[in-house]
Amino acid sequence: MLAEKRKDRILQILEEDGSVKVSKLTKLFDVSIETIRRDLETLEKEGLLKRVYGGAVLKKNKVHQLNYVKREKEFADEKKEIAKIAIRYIEEGQSIALNNGTTNIEIARELKKNFKELTVITNSLMIASELADVDSFTIILTGGILNNKEYAFYGDLSENVLSDFIVDKAFISVGGVSLTRGITDYLPGEVQIEKKLIEISQEVIILADSSKIDSVSLIKVTDIHEANLVITDSKLDDKILNKYLKNGIEIVKE
């Protein structure tokens, strides 16, 4: 197993259990104690865990996961700004995918005001509900196992439905964007949906407010170069913006 995948798996275990022993990881990955210690040291430097005697414990990231209702109120103006930029990249009659997220709710509201005919596929109950009264839109809701805290569907059923489609563009709202760690997010179920959307989309557009740029969440979704475009808000520092542009990442803000 590659080091990056191994570290992603370590973070998943920490999210599930809160702590992990070095001895468990050496057996799980069939690698040496020194290899695991290097992995833990790297993850600690990135602020993702805290090493303790014999293992590690989960450390809260500077970008934290709130429940859906609280997230909808957080950075509300920035999300509206991102949504207004995002719709510039949509053409009448296109098929688009929106993952679950409060930024994509704002995109849904903009779609209603600016387009007559679209096909929208989503795993979000809230997005489907927002668009349900637009008769000229085709809305495809994945179904699956409902997470009643996120108002979204996850699991094999959702992913299997997505596998049958090819969409023009996917707008994926995420928890973190980093040059070194790539695109990251919090919930394992949502990450699997995001990976599937990347597979079925001809163009991938990442949505992240400025607080999430240069930040790392729990689980890796994909390498940053898999994104065709990153959209953020006007509060992003120009030094950070230029760093990404110099590394070949197309990132836009107002």
mmCIF file of C-alpha atoms in Angstrom:
data_model
loop_
_atom_site.group_PDB
_atom_site.id
_atom_site.type_symbol
_atom_site.label_atom_id
_atom_site.label_comp_id
_atom_site.label_asym_id
_atom_site.label_seq_id
_atom_site.Cartn_x
_atom_site.Cartn_y
_atom_site.Cartn_z
ATOM 1 C CA MET A 1 0.000 0.000 0.000
ATOM 2 C CA LEU A 2 1.264 3.461 -0.898
ATOM 3 C CA ALA A 3 2.157 5.793 1.964
ATOM 4 C CA GLU A 4 -0.597 8.294 1.134
ATOM 5 C CA LYS A 5 -3.292 5.611 1.119
ATOM 6 C CA ARG A 6 -1.912 4.181 4.343
ATOM 7 C CA LYS A 7 -2.099 7.586 6.047
ATOM 8 C CA ASP A 8 -5.645 8.112 4.787
ATOM 9 C CA ARG A 9 -6.624 4.767 6.309
ATOM 10 C CA ILE A 10 -4.970 5.699 9.618
ATOM 11 C CA LEU A 11 -7.097 8.849 9.745
ATOM 12 C CA GLN A 12 -10.244 6.844 9.029
ATOM 13 C CA ILE A 13 -9.456 4.496 11.921
ATOM 14 C CA LEU A 14 -8.885 7.469 14.222
ATOM 15 C CA GLU A 15 -12.201 9.011 13.219
ATOM 16 C CA GLU A 16 -13.994 5.753 13.999
ATOM 17 C CA ASP A 17 -12.151 4.782 17.201
ATOM 18 C CA GLY A 18 -10.569 7.993 18.493
ATOM 19 C CA SER A 19 -7.195 6.324 19.039
ATOM 20 C CA VAL A 20 -4.974 3.655 17.527
ATOM 21 C CA LYS A 21 -1.968 1.579 18.581
ATOM 22 C CA VAL A 22 1.235 1.325 16.552
ATOM 23 C CA SER A 23 1.144 -2.451 17.012
ATOM 24 C CA LYS A 24 -2.301 -2.629 15.401
ATOM 25 C CA LEU A 25 -1.165 -0.575 12.411
ATOM 26 C CA THR A 26 1.967 -2.642 11.797
ATOM 27 C CA LYS A 27 -0.172 -5.783 11.616
ATOM 28 C CA LEU A 28 -2.873 -4.145 9.501
ATOM 29 C CA PHE A 29 -0.471 -2.792 6.871
ATOM 30 C CA ASP A 30 2.264 -5.427 7.256
ATOM 31 C CA VAL A 31 4.973 -2.785 7.619
ATOM 32 C CA SER A 32 7.652 -2.017 10.182
ATOM 33 C CA ILE A 33 7.233 -0.041 13.395
ATOM 34 C CA GLU A 34 9.566 2.604 11.948
ATOM 35 C CA THR A 35 7.320 3.052 8.904
ATOM 36 C CA ILE A 36 4.231 3.591 11.056
ATOM 37 C CA ARG A 37 6.093 5.993 13.321
ATOM 38 C CA ARG A 38 7.111 8.051 10.277
ATOM 39 C CA ASP A 39 3.498 8.101 9.084
ATOM 40 C CA LEU A 40 2.276 9.267 12.485
ATOM 41 C CA GLU A 41 5.000 11.889 12.696
ATOM 42 C CA THR A 42 4.009 13.287 9.294
ATOM 43 C CA LEU A 43 0.324 13.384 10.202
ATOM 44 C CA GLU A 44 1.110 15.066 13.514
ATOM 45 C CA LYS A 45 3.104 17.782 11.722
ATOM 46 C CA GLU A 46 0.052 18.376 9.531
ATOM 47 C CA GLY A 47 -2.056 18.870 12.659
ATOM 48 C CA LEU A 48 -4.264 15.831 12.072
ATOM 49 C CA LEU A 49 -3.384 13.713 15.104
ATOM 50 C CA LYS A 50 -1.417 13.721 18.339
ATOM 51 C CA ARG A 51 1.159 11.048 19.018
ATOM 52 C CA VAL A 52 0.981 9.382 22.426
ATOM 53 C CA TYR A 53 2.917 6.529 23.991
ATOM 54 C CA GLY A 54 2.418 3.455 21.802
ATOM 55 C CA GLY A 55 0.126 5.096 19.271
ATOM 56 C CA ALA A 56 -1.882 8.200 18.406
ATOM 57 C CA VAL A 57 -5.161 9.967 19.153
ATOM 58 C CA LEU A 58 -7.340 12.082 16.909
ATOM 59 C CA LYS A 59 -6.722 15.812 16.945
ATOM 60 C CA LYS A 60 -9.466 18.175 15.905
ATOM 61 C CA ASN A 61 -8.669 19.985 12.673
ATOM 62 C CA LYS A 62 -8.791 23.736 12.393
ATOM 63 C CA VAL A 63 -11.587 23.133 9.892
ATOM 64 C CA HIS A 64 -14.259 21.282 11.858
ATOM 65 C CA GLN A 65 -17.425 19.460 10.917
ATOM 66 C CA LEU A 66 -20.650 20.980 12.211
ATOM 67 C CA ASN A 67 -24.112 19.567 11.732
ATOM 68 C CA TYR A 68 -26.033 20.620 8.636
ATOM 69 C CA VAL A 69 -28.195 23.316 10.234
ATOM 70 C CA LYS A 70 -25.218 25.037 11.873
ATOM 71 C CA ARG A 71 -23.122 24.817 8.695
ATOM 72 C CA GLU A 72 -25.868 26.477 6.673
ATOM 73 C CA LYS A 73 -25.541 29.595 8.842
ATOM 74 C CA GLU A 74 -21.733 29.604 8.864
ATOM 75 C CA PHE A 75 -20.008 31.686 6.128
ATOM 76 C CA ALA A 76 -23.415 32.317 4.534
ATOM 77 C CA ASP A 77 -22.288 35.349 2.511
ATOM 78 C CA GLU A 78 -19.232 33.522 1.210
ATOM 79 C CA LYS A 79 -21.364 30.589 0.057
ATOM 80 C CA LYS A 80 -23.714 32.901 -1.818
ATOM 81 C CA GLU A 81 -20.711 34.532 -3.474
ATOM 82 C CA ILE A 82 -19.332 31.151 -4.544
ATOM 83 C CA ALA A 83 -22.726 30.132 -5.926
ATOM 84 C CA LYS A 84 -22.961 33.251 -8.094
ATOM 85 C CA ILE A 85 -19.530 32.463 -9.556
ATOM 86 C CA ALA A 86 -20.366 28.788 -10.060
ATOM 87 C CA ILE A 87 -23.418 29.359 -12.244
ATOM 88 C CA ARG A 88 -21.229 31.204 -14.770
ATOM 89 C CA TYR A 89 -19.799 27.799 -15.638
ATOM 90 C CA ILE A 90 -23.198 26.228 -16.347
ATOM 91 C CA GLU A 91 -24.946 26.333 -19.712
ATOM 92 C CA GLU A 92 -28.634 25.960 -20.432
ATOM 93 C CA GLY A 93 -29.635 22.326 -20.931
ATOM 94 C CA GLN A 94 -26.567 20.797 -19.289
ATOM 95 C CA SER A 95 -26.505 17.918 -16.844
ATOM 96 C CA ILE A 96 -24.856 18.707 -13.522
ATOM 97 C CA ALA A 97 -24.193 16.875 -10.269
ATOM 98 C CA LEU A 98 -24.349 18.495 -6.840
ATOM 99 C CA ASN A 99 -23.145 16.665 -3.759
ATOM 100 C CA ASN A 100 -24.634 17.305 -0.349
ATOM 101 C CA GLY A 101 -23.476 20.598 1.112
ATOM 102 C CA THR A 102 -24.694 24.000 2.185
ATOM 103 C CA THR A 103 -22.758 25.742 -0.594
ATOM 104 C CA ASN A 104 -24.572 23.614 -3.151
ATOM 105 C CA ILE A 105 -27.902 24.627 -1.624
ATOM 106 C CA GLU A 106 -26.995 28.185 -2.612
ATOM 107 C CA ILE A 107 -26.176 26.978 -6.121
ATOM 108 C CA ALA A 108 -29.584 25.291 -6.290
ATOM 109 C CA ARG A 109 -31.246 28.600 -5.405
ATOM 110 C CA GLU A 110 -29.280 30.362 -8.143
ATOM 111 C CA LEU A 111 -30.219 27.676 -10.670
ATOM 112 C CA LYS A 112 -33.907 28.372 -10.090
ATOM 113 C CA LYS A 113 -33.416 32.055 -10.848
ATOM 114 C CA ASN A 114 -31.139 31.736 -13.871
ATOM 115 C CA PHE A 115 -31.995 28.620 -15.890
ATOM 116 C CA LYS A 116 -35.017 27.129 -17.611
ATOM 117 C CA GLU A 117 -33.838 23.619 -18.418
ATOM 118 C CA LEU A 118 -31.280 21.507 -16.559
ATOM 119 C CA THR A 119 -30.769 17.958 -15.382
ATOM 120 C CA VAL A 120 -29.563 17.849 -11.778
ATOM 121 C CA ILE A 121 -28.444 14.693 -10.005
ATOM 122 C CA THR A 122 -27.811 14.799 -6.268
ATOM 123 C CA ASN A 123 -27.645 12.734 -3.098
ATOM 124 C CA SER A 124 -29.015 15.693 -1.109
ATOM 125 C CA LEU A 125 -32.606 15.650 0.077
ATOM 126 C CA MET A 126 -32.411 19.408 0.693
ATOM 127 C CA ILE A 127 -31.205 20.207 -2.825
ATOM 128 C CA ALA A 128 -33.865 17.989 -4.403
ATOM 129 C CA SER A 129 -36.516 19.674 -2.263
ATOM 130 C CA GLU A 130 -35.237 23.136 -3.205
ATOM 131 C CA LEU A 131 -35.522 22.337 -6.926
ATOM 132 C CA ALA A 132 -38.676 20.208 -6.800
ATOM 133 C CA ASP A 133 -41.017 23.029 -7.846
ATOM 134 C CA VAL A 134 -39.157 23.762 -11.109
ATOM 135 C CA ASP A 135 -41.194 21.767 -13.620
ATOM 136 C CA SER A 136 -38.710 22.258 -16.453
ATOM 137 C CA PHE A 137 -35.810 20.751 -14.486
ATOM 138 C CA THR A 138 -35.136 17.024 -14.402
ATOM 139 C CA ILE A 139 -34.173 16.141 -10.826
ATOM 140 C CA ILE A 140 -32.567 12.783 -10.075
ATOM 141 C CA LEU A 141 -32.240 11.876 -6.391
ATOM 142 C CA THR A 142 -29.948 8.925 -5.783
ATOM 143 C CA GLY A 143 -31.786 7.330 -2.896
ATOM 144 C CA GLY A 144 -29.869 5.024 -0.597
ATOM 145 C CA ILE A 145 -29.396 5.074 3.162
ATOM 146 C CA LEU A 146 -30.606 8.375 4.612
ATOM 147 C CA ASN A 147 -28.336 10.178 7.052
ATOM 148 C CA ASN A 148 -30.942 12.133 9.011
ATOM 149 C CA LYS A 149 -28.365 14.553 10.409
ATOM 150 C CA GLU A 150 -27.064 15.493 6.966
ATOM 151 C CA TYR A 151 -30.361 15.111 5.060
ATOM 152 C CA ALA A 152 -28.470 13.123 2.444
ATOM 153 C CA PHE A 153 -28.282 9.617 1.005
ATOM 154 C CA TYR A 154 -25.141 7.487 1.178
ATOM 155 C CA GLY A 155 -24.065 3.891 0.670
ATOM 156 C CA ASP A 156 -23.836 1.331 -2.114
ATOM 157 C CA LEU A 157 -27.328 2.081 -3.441
ATOM 158 C CA SER A 158 -26.466 5.748 -3.945
ATOM 159 C CA GLU A 159 -23.135 4.955 -5.574
ATOM 160 C CA ASN A 160 -24.663 2.334 -7.880
ATOM 161 C CA VAL A 161 -27.257 4.816 -9.127
ATOM 162 C CA LEU A 162 -24.541 7.370 -9.868
ATOM 163 C CA SER A 163 -22.549 4.786 -11.822
ATOM 164 C CA ASP A 164 -25.240 4.717 -14.508
ATOM 165 C CA PHE A 165 -24.787 8.391 -15.426
ATOM 166 C CA ILE A 166 -22.329 10.633 -17.228
ATOM 167 C CA VAL A 167 -22.782 14.330 -16.426
ATOM 168 C CA ASP A 168 -21.326 17.465 -17.948
ATOM 169 C CA LYS A 169 -20.130 18.975 -14.684
ATOM 170 C CA ALA A 170 -19.930 18.089 -11.012
ATOM 171 C CA PHE A 171 -19.909 20.819 -8.388
ATOM 172 C CA ILE A 172 -18.386 19.271 -5.282
ATOM 173 C CA SER A 173 -18.465 21.116 -1.971
ATOM 174 C CA VAL A 174 -15.594 19.917 0.236
ATOM 175 C CA GLY A 175 -14.036 20.413 3.661
ATOM 176 C CA GLY A 176 -10.439 21.136 2.706
ATOM 177 C CA VAL A 177 -8.172 22.021 -0.220
ATOM 178 C CA SER A 178 -4.406 21.586 0.043
ATOM 179 C CA LEU A 179 -1.536 21.492 -2.438
ATOM 180 C CA THR A 180 0.123 18.651 -0.541
ATOM 181 C CA ARG A 181 -2.853 16.644 0.758
ATOM 182 C CA GLY A 182 -5.293 17.294 -2.070
ATOM 183 C CA ILE A 183 -9.063 17.535 -1.770
ATOM 184 C CA THR A 184 -10.349 16.321 1.597
ATOM 185 C CA ASP A 185 -13.612 15.996 3.494
ATOM 186 C CA TYR A 186 -15.050 14.671 6.764
ATOM 187 C CA LEU A 187 -17.671 11.959 6.341
ATOM 188 C CA PRO A 188 -16.671 8.586 4.840
ATOM 189 C CA GLY A 189 -20.057 8.207 3.125
ATOM 190 C CA GLU A 190 -19.888 11.646 1.535
ATOM 191 C CA VAL A 191 -16.303 11.074 0.412
ATOM 192 C CA GLN A 192 -17.383 7.947 -1.470
ATOM 193 C CA ILE A 193 -20.136 9.940 -3.193
ATOM 194 C CA GLU A 194 -17.626 12.635 -4.134
ATOM 195 C CA LYS A 195 -15.242 10.064 -5.593
ATOM 196 C CA LYS A 196 -18.071 8.614 -7.663
ATOM 197 C CA LEU A 197 -19.081 12.072 -8.924
ATOM 198 C CA ILE A 198 -15.511 12.655 -10.072
ATOM 199 C CA GLU A 199 -15.661 9.362 -11.999
ATOM 200 C CA ILE A 200 -18.874 10.195 -13.856
ATOM 201 C CA SER A 201 -18.232 13.876 -14.609
ATOM 202 C CA GLN A 202 -16.572 15.355 -17.652
ATOM 203 C CA GLU A 203 -15.560 18.416 -15.640
ATOM 204 C CA VAL A 204 -14.949 18.628 -11.880
ATOM 205 C CA ILE A 205 -15.424 21.936 -10.071
ATOM 206 C CA ILE A 206 -14.484 22.119 -6.398
ATOM 207 C CA LEU A 207 -16.262 24.562 -4.078
ATOM 208 C CA ALA A 208 -14.552 25.738 -0.892
ATOM 209 C CA ASP A 209 -14.866 28.977 1.035
ATOM 210 C CA SER A 210 -11.616 30.768 1.896
ATOM 211 C CA SER A 211 -11.416 29.202 5.373
ATOM 212 C CA LYS A 212 -11.036 25.780 3.718
ATOM 213 C CA ILE A 213 -8.256 26.705 1.293
ATOM 214 C CA ASP A 214 -4.867 25.513 2.548
ATOM 215 C CA SER A 215 -6.672 23.362 5.123
ATOM 216 C CA VAL A 216 -6.930 19.607 5.535
ATOM 217 C CA SER A 217 -9.967 17.593 6.598
ATOM 218 C CA LEU A 218 -10.068 13.986 7.721
ATOM 219 C CA ILE A 219 -10.299 11.892 4.540
ATOM 220 C CA LYS A 220 -8.707 12.360 1.138
ATOM 221 C CA VAL A 221 -11.093 12.555 -1.807
ATOM 222 C CA THR A 222 -8.607 12.984 -4.649
ATOM 223 C CA ASP A 223 -5.449 14.765 -5.746
ATOM 224 C CA ILE A 224 -5.915 18.474 -6.296
ATOM 225 C CA HIS A 225 -4.900 18.205 -9.958
ATOM 226 C CA GLU A 226 -8.014 16.088 -10.605
ATOM 227 C CA ALA A 227 -10.058 19.285 -10.242
ATOM 228 C CA ASN A 228 -10.587 21.356 -13.371
ATOM 229 C CA LEU A 229 -11.395 24.408 -11.274
ATOM 230 C CA VAL A 230 -11.590 25.525 -7.635
ATOM 231 C CA ILE A 231 -14.073 28.273 -6.744
ATOM 232 C CA THR A 232 -13.705 30.242 -3.519
ATOM 233 C CA ASP A 233 -14.704 33.646 -2.133
ATOM 234 C CA SER A 234 -13.135 37.106 -2.205
ATOM 235 C CA LYS A 235 -11.682 36.793 1.307
ATOM 236 C CA LEU A 236 -8.958 34.416 0.137
ATOM 237 C CA ASP A 237 -5.555 36.036 0.641
ATOM 238 C CA ASP A 238 -3.865 36.873 -2.668
ATOM 239 C CA LYS A 239 -0.622 35.257 -1.496
ATOM 240 C CA ILE A 240 -2.422 31.941 -1.075
ATOM 241 C CA LEU A 241 -4.211 32.410 -4.392
ATOM 242 C CA ASN A 242 -0.945 33.058 -6.223
ATOM 243 C CA LYS A 243 0.689 30.023 -4.609
ATOM 244 C CA TYR A 244 -1.996 27.793 -6.090
ATOM 245 C CA LEU A 245 -1.892 29.499 -9.474
ATOM 246 C CA LYS A 246 1.892 29.045 -9.642
ATOM 247 C CA ASN A 247 1.382 25.336 -9.023
ATOM 248 C CA GLY A 248 -0.971 25.027 -11.969
ATOM 249 C CA ILE A 249 -4.236 25.023 -9.999
ATOM 250 C CA GLU A 250 -6.992 27.081 -11.589
ATOM 251 C CA ILE A 251 -8.664 28.841 -8.684
ATOM 252 C CA VAL A 252 -11.095 31.744 -9.016
ATOM 253 C CA LYS A 253 -12.680 34.277 -6.694
ATOM 254 C CA GLU A 254 -14.423 37.617 -7.102
#
